[in-house]
XYZ file of C-alpha atoms in Angstrom:
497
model
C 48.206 104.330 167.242
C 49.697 107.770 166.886
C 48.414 109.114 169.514
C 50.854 107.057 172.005
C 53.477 109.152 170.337
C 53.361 113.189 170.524
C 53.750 114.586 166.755
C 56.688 116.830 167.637
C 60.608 116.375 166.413
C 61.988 116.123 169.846
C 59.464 113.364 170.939
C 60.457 111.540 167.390
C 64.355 112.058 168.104
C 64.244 110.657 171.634
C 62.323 107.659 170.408
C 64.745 106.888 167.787
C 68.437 107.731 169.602
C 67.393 106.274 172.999
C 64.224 104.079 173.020
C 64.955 102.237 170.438
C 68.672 101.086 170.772
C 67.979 100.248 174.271
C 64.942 97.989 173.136
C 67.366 96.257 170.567
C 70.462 95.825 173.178
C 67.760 95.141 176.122
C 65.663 92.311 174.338
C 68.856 91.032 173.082
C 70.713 90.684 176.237
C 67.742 89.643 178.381
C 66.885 86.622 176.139
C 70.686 85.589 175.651
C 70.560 85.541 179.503
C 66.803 83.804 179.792
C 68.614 81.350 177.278
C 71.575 80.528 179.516
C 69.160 79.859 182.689
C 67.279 77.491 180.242
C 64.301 80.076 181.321
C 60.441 79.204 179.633
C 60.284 82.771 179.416
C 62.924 82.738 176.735
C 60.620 82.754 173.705
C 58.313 85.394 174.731
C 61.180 87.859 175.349
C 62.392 85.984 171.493
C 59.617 87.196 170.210
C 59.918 90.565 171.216
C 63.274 90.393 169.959
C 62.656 89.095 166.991
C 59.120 90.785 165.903
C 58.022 93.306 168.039
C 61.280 95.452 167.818
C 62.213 95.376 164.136
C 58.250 96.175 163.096
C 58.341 98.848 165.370
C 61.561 100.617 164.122
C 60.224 100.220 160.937
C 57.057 101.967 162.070
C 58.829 104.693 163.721
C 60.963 105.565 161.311
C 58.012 105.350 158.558
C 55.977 107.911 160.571
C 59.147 110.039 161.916
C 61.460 110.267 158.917
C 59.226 109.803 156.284
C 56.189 111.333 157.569
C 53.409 108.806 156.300
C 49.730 109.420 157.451
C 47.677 107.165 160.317
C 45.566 106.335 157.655
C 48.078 105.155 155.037
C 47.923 101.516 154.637
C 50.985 100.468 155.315
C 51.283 102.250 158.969
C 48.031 100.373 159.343
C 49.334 97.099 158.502
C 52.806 97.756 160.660
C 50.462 98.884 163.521
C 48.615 95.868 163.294
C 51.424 93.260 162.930
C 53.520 95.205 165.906
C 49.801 94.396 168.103
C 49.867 91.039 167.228
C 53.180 90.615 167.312
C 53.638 92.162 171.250
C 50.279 89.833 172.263
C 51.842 86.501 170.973
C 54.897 87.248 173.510
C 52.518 87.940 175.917
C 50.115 85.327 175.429
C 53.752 82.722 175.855
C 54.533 84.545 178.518
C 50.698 84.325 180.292
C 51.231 80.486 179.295
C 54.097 80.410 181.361
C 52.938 81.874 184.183
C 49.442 79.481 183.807
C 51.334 76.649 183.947
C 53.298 77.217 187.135
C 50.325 77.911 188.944
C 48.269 75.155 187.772
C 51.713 72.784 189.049
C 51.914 74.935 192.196
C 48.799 73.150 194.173
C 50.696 69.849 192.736
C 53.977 70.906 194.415
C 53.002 72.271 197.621
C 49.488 70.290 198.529
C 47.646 73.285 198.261
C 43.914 73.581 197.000
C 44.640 73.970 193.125
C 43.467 77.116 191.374
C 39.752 76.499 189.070
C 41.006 76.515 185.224
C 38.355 79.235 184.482
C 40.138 81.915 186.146
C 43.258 80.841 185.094
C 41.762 81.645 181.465
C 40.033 84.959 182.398
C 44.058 86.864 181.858
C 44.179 85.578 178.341
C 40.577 86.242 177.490
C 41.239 90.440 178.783
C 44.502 90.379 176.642
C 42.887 89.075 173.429
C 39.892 91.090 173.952
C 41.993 94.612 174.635
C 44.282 93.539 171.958
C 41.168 93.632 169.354
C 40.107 96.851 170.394
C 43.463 98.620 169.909
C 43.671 96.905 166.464
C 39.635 97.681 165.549
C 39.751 101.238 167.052
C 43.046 102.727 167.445
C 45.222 101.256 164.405
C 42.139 100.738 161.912
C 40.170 104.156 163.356
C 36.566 102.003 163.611
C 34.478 103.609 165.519
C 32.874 101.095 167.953
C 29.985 103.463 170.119
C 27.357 101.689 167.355
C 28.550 98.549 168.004
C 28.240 98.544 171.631
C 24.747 100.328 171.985
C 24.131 97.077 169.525
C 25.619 94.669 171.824
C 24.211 96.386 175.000
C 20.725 95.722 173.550
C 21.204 92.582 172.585
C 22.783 91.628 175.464
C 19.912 92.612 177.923
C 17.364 90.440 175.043
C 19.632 87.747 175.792
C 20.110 87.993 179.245
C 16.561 88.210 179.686
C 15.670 85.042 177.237
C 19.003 83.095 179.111
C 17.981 83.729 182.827
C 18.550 80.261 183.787
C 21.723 79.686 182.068
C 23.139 83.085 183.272
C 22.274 82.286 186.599
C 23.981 78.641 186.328
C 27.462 80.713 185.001
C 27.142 83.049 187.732
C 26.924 80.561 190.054
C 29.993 78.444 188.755
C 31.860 81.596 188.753
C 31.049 81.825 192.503
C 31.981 78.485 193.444
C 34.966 78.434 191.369
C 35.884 82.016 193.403
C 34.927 80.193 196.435
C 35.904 76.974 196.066
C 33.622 74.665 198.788
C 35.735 71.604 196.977
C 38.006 70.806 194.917
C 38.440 68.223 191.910
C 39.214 64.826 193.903
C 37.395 65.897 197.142
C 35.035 63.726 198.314
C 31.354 65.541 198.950
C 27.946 64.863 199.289
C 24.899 67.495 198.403
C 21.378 66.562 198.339
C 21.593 62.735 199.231
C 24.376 62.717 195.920
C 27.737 61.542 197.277
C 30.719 60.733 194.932
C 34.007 61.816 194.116
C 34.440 65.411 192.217
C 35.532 64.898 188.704
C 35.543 68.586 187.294
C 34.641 72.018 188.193
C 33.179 74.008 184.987
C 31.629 77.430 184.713
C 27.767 75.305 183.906
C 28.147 72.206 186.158
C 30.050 69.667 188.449
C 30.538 66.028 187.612
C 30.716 63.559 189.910
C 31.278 60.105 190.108
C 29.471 58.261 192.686
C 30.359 54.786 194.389
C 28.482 52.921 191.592
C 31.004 53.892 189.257
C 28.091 56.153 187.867
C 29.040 60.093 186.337
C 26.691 62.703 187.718
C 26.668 66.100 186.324
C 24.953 68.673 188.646
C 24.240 72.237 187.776
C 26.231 75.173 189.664
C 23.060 76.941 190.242
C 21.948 73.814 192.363
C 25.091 73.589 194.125
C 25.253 77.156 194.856
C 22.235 77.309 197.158
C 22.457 73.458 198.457
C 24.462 72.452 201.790
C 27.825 70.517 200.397
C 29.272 68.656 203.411
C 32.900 68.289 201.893
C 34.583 64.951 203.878
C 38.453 65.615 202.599
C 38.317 69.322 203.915
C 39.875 70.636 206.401
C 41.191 67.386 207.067
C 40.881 64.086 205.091
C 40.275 62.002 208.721
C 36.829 61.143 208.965
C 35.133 59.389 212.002
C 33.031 56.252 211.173
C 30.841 55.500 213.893
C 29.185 51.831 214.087
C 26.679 50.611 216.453
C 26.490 47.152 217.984
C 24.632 45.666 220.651
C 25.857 42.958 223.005
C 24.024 40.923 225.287
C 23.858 42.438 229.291
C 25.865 39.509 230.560
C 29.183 40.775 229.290
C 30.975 43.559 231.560
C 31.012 46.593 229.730
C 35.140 46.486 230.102
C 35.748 43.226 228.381
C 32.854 44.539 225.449
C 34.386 48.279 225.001
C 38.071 46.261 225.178
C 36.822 43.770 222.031
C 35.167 46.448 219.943
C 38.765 48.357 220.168
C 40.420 45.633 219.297
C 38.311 45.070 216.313
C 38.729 48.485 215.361
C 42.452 48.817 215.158
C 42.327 45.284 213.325
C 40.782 46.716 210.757
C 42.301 47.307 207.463
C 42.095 50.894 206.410
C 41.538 52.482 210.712
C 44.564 54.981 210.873
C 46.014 54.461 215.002
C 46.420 57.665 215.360
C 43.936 59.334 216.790
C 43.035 55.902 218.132
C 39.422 54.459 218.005
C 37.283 53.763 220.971
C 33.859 53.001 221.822
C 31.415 53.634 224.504
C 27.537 52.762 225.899
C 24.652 54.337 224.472
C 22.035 52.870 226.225
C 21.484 50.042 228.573
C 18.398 47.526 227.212
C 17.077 44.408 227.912
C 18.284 41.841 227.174
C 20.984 43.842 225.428
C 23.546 46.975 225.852
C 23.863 49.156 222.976
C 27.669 50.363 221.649
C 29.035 52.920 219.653
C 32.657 51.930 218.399
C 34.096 55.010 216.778
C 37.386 54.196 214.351
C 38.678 57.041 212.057
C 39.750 56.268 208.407
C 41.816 58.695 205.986
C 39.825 57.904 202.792
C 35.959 58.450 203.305
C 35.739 56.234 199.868
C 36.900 53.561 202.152
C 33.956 53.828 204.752
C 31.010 51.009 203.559
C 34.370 48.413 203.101
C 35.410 48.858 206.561
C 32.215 49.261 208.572
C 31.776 45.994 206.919
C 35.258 44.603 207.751
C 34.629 45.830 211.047
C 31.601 43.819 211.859
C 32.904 41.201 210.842
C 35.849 40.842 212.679
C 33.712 41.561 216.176
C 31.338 38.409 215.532
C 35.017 36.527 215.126
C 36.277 38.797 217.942
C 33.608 38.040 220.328
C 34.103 34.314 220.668
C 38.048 35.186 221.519
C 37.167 37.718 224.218
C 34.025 35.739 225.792
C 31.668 38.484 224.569
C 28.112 37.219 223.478
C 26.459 38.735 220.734
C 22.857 38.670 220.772
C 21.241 36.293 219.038
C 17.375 36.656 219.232
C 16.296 35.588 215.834
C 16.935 32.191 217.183
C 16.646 32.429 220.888
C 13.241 32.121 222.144
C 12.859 33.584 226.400
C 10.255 32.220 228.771
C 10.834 34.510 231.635
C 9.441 33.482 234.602
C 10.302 36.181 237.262
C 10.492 33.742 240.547
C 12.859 31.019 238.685
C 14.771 33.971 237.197
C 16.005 35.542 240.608
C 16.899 32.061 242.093
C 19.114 31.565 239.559
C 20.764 34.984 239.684
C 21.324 34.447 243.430
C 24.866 32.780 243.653
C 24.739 29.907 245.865
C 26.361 29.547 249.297
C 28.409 26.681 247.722
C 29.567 28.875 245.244
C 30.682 31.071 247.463
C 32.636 28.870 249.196
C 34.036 27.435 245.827
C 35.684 30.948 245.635
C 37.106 31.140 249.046
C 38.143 27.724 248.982
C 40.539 29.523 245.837
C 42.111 32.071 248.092
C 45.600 30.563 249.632
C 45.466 32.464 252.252
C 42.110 30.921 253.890
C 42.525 27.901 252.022
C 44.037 25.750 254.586
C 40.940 26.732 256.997
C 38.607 23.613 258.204
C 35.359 23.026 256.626
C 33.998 24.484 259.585
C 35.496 27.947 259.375
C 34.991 28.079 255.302
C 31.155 27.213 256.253
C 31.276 30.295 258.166
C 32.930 32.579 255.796
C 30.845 31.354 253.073
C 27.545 31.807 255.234
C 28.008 35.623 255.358
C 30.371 36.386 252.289
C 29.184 38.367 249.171
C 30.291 38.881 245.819
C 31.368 42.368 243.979
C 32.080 43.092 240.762
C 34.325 45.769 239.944
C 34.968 47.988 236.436
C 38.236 48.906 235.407
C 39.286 52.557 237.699
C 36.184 52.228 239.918
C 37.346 52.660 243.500
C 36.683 49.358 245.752
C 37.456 51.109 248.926
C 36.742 54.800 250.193
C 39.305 57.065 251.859
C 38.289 57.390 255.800
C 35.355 54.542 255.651
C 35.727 51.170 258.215
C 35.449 48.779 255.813
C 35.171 44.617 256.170
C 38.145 41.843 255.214
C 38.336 41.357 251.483
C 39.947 38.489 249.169
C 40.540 39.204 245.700
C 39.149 36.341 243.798
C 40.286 37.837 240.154
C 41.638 40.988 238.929
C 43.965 43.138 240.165
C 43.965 46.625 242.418
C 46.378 48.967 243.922
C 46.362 50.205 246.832
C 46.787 54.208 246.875
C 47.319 57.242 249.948
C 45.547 60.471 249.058
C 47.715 63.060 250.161
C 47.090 66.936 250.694
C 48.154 69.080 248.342
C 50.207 66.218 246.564
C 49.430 63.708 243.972
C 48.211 60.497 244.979
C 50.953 57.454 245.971
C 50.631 54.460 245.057
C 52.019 51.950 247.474
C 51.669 48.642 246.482
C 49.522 45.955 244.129
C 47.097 43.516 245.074
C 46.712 40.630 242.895
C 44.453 38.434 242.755
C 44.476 35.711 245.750
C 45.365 38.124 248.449
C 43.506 40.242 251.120
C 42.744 43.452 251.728
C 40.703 46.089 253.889
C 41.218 48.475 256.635
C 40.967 46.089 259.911
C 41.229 49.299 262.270
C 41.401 53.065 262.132
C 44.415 55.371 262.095
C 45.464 58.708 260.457
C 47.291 56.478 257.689
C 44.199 54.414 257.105
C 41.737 57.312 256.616
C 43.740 58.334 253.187
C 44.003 54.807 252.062
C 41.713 53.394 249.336
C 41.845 50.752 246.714
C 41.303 51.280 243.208
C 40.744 48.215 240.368
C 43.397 48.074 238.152
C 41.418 45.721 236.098
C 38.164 44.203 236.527
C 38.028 42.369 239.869
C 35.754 39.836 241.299
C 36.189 40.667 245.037
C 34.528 38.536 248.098
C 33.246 40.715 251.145
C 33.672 39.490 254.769
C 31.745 41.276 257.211
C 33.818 41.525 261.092
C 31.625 39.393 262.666
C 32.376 36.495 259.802
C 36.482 36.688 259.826
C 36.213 37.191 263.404
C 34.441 33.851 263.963
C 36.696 32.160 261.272
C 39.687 33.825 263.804
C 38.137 32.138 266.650
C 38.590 29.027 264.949
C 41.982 29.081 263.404
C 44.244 31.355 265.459
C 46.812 30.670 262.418
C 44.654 33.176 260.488
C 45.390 36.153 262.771
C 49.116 35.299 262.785
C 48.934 35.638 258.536
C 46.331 38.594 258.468
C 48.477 40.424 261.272
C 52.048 39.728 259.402
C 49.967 40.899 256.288
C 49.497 44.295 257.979
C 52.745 44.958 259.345
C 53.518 44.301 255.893
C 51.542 46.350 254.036
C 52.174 48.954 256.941
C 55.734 49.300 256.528
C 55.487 49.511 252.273
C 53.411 52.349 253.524
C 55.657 54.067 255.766
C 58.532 53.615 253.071
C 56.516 55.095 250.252
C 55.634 58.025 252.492
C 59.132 58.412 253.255
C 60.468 58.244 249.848
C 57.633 60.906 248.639
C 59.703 63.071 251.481
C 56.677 63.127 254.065
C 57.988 60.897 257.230
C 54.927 60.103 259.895
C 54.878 58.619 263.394
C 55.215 55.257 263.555
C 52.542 55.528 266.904
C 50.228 57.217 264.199
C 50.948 53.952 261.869
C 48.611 51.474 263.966
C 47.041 50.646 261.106
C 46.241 47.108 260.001
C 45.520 47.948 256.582
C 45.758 44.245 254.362
């Protein structure tokens, strides 16, 4: 330990007149301070104070007043006690510093620090601490002992390859960290929760309840799909088919619903669904709900499903059903009954007010070359610029909406369900018009030549389709005026209804 100390007089005298009073004063004032800030470094700094200081004066002054050898035993001892004493303060203060990291992850939701490395600083100090004592207080020579330990570490190595390769491994996922204790993760069709990170192995617990311990050197080379990293939102996807009569609208509108009724779906992002493939007799859906705990995801697919078989009788959507359901097609019968009936047709005329007073007569007419559209939700019932025939809107709802140049689109008025619509004749207005379901619409299609016979026998419906236009045609020359594009009310001729 001499050695950190030239042996000249000079050396001695600064060590004794300046180092050391300023160690006393320093130590002292620093841990009266530490002490009034309530500090945990306090006793490692009251250690210093207390042991490393006074053994060390005594040392000096042994070695520069009284001129004792390295090898006396008593300089030994003092050497040894003044190591020991400077790594217990630094060992309380290492435990300080340990701590706050281990409570910083805790504190600020970061990923927390493995407690391997957090060890490694102690392990150097005790292990440099021993060779100081050993070597330079005691004088052991050590260059046996290591050619010792360097052969018996390779025979060890050698016999230990496994093992070895299992700590080197844990020391690379600890340095790497893939997850973290608490993460959710799944690794060769093993999926649990992560108990503990160790240099040899991981534990896990699965969703049994069940503790699986996995070796590092397994996990090192295995793909580890980790679901509470980056983000603990996880997308459950569920597939369920429904049978082809139900709109795809009212079936992607119940699966939603199901989804945000379920206990444990976060609304935000929200879930949705869409078609996967068409079949026959049924249509195939994906809902798609996202959930915050992947723990959670077997309880609410199954909460899920269950609320859509509920679900489905409240929004008119048929499941499927064909363990019990037994079809005789027969292709001829089939058609005629998929054909709706000129009767019905007239049924749904007959529901319109505005033909509704007609005489059997005319309705037989109407009926006789009326057809029936269905409509989804946003598909566009009328093109911009086309000639199109004299609509009622049986059910649903549309809007009517201008496509202007270099503008957004205008809307200009709703059409609910019991009125007409359609371009009746052409005019610079009526080639940007089109109609656009709002929701899904049951509309009935009248060719000219049927609402002109049905005209030709109740003159009262051109008064109420004409009054309907100039209607519909002034909305449209106010909306285009309030946009700040006015038009020429000769170029308005349009009988748009």
């Amino acid at each position: 330990m001499s050695d950190l100390f030239p042996d000249s007089s000079a050396a001695w005298a600064a060590l004794i007149i300046i180092v050391l009073p300023l160690l006393i004063i320093g130590s002292g004032e620093v841990e009266e301070r530490l002490r009034q800030r309530d500090s945990p470094y306090q006793p490692a700094i009251g250690t210093l104070r207390v042991w490393v200081v006074p053994l060390l004066t005594v040392w000096v002054l042994a070695r520069a007043l009284l001129d004792v050898a390295d090898d006396n035993l008593f300089i030994q001892l003092l050497g040894s006690a003044v190591l020991l004493a400077t790594a217990v303060a630094a060992l309380s203060a290492f435990r300080v510093v340990v701590t706050e990291l281990a409570d910083r992850p805790r504190r600020t939701g970061r990923r927390p620090i493995p407690r391997l490395l957090l060890a490694l600083p102690r392990l150097l100090l005790i292990i440099t601490t021993a060779w100081l004592l050993i070597a330079g207080v005691w004088g052991v020579d050590l260059s046996a002992l290591l050619t010792a330990l360097g052969v018996t570490s390779l025979v060890i190595s050698l016999a230990l390859q496994d093992t070895l390769s299992g700590i080197a491994s844990g020391f690379t996922l600890l340095a790497d960290q893939p997850f973290s204790p608490g993460d959710w993760i799944e690794s060769n069709d093993i999926e649990g929760r992560v108990i503990d990170v160790n240099w040899r192995a991981t534990r896990i617990q699965d969703r049994n309840g069940d503790l699986v311990v996995i070796p590092n050197g397994q996990l090192a080379t295995a793909t580890i799909v980790n679901f509470d990293q980056p983000s603990r939102l996880h997308l459950v996807k569920v597939s369920v088919q429904i049978e082809r009569s139900a709109p795809p609208t009212a079936a992607i509108a119940m699966l939603v619903d199901a989804a945000r009724s379920t206990p444990g779906v976060v609304e935000d992002p929200p879930p949705f669904a869409r078609v996967t493939q068409i079949a026959d007799p049924v249509v195939d859906y994906q809902a798609s709900m996202w959930i915050e705990d992947y723990s959670l995801a077997p309880q609410v697919e199954a909460d899920f499903g269950a609320l859509v078989w509920y679900l489905s009788y409240r929004h008119d959507v048929p499941l499927p059903n064909p363990a019990q359901d037994v079809y005789v097609f027969d292709g001829a019968k089939t058609a005629i009954e998929a054909e709706v009936t000129t009767a019905e047709v007239r049924r749904r005329i007959a529901d319109i007010p505005l033909v509704a007073a007609l005489d059997d007569d005319a309705l037989d007419k109407l009926a006789a070359v009326a057809s029936i559209g269905q409509y989804q939700r946003g598909e566009t019932i009328i093109e911009e610029g086309t000639q199109h025939d004299l609509m009622l809107m049986h059910a649903g709802r549309a809007r009517l909406v201008l496509r202007r140049d270099n503008a957004e689109d205008l809307n200009v008025v709703d059409i609910e369900a019991g009125e007409a619509f359609g371009v009746l004749s052409e005019s610079p207005v009526s080639d940007r018009a089109l109609v656009v379901a709002s929701t899904d619409c049951e509309v009935l299609r009248i060719p000219p030549e049927g609402s002109g016979s049905a005209i030709a026998i109740s003159p009262d419906l051109a008064n109420v389709l004409d009054q309907l236009a100039a209607t519909r045609r002034r909305r449209i020359e106010r909306a285009l005026r309030r946009s700040g594009r006015a038009i020429d009310p000769t170029q308005a001729e349009s009988d748009e209804s």
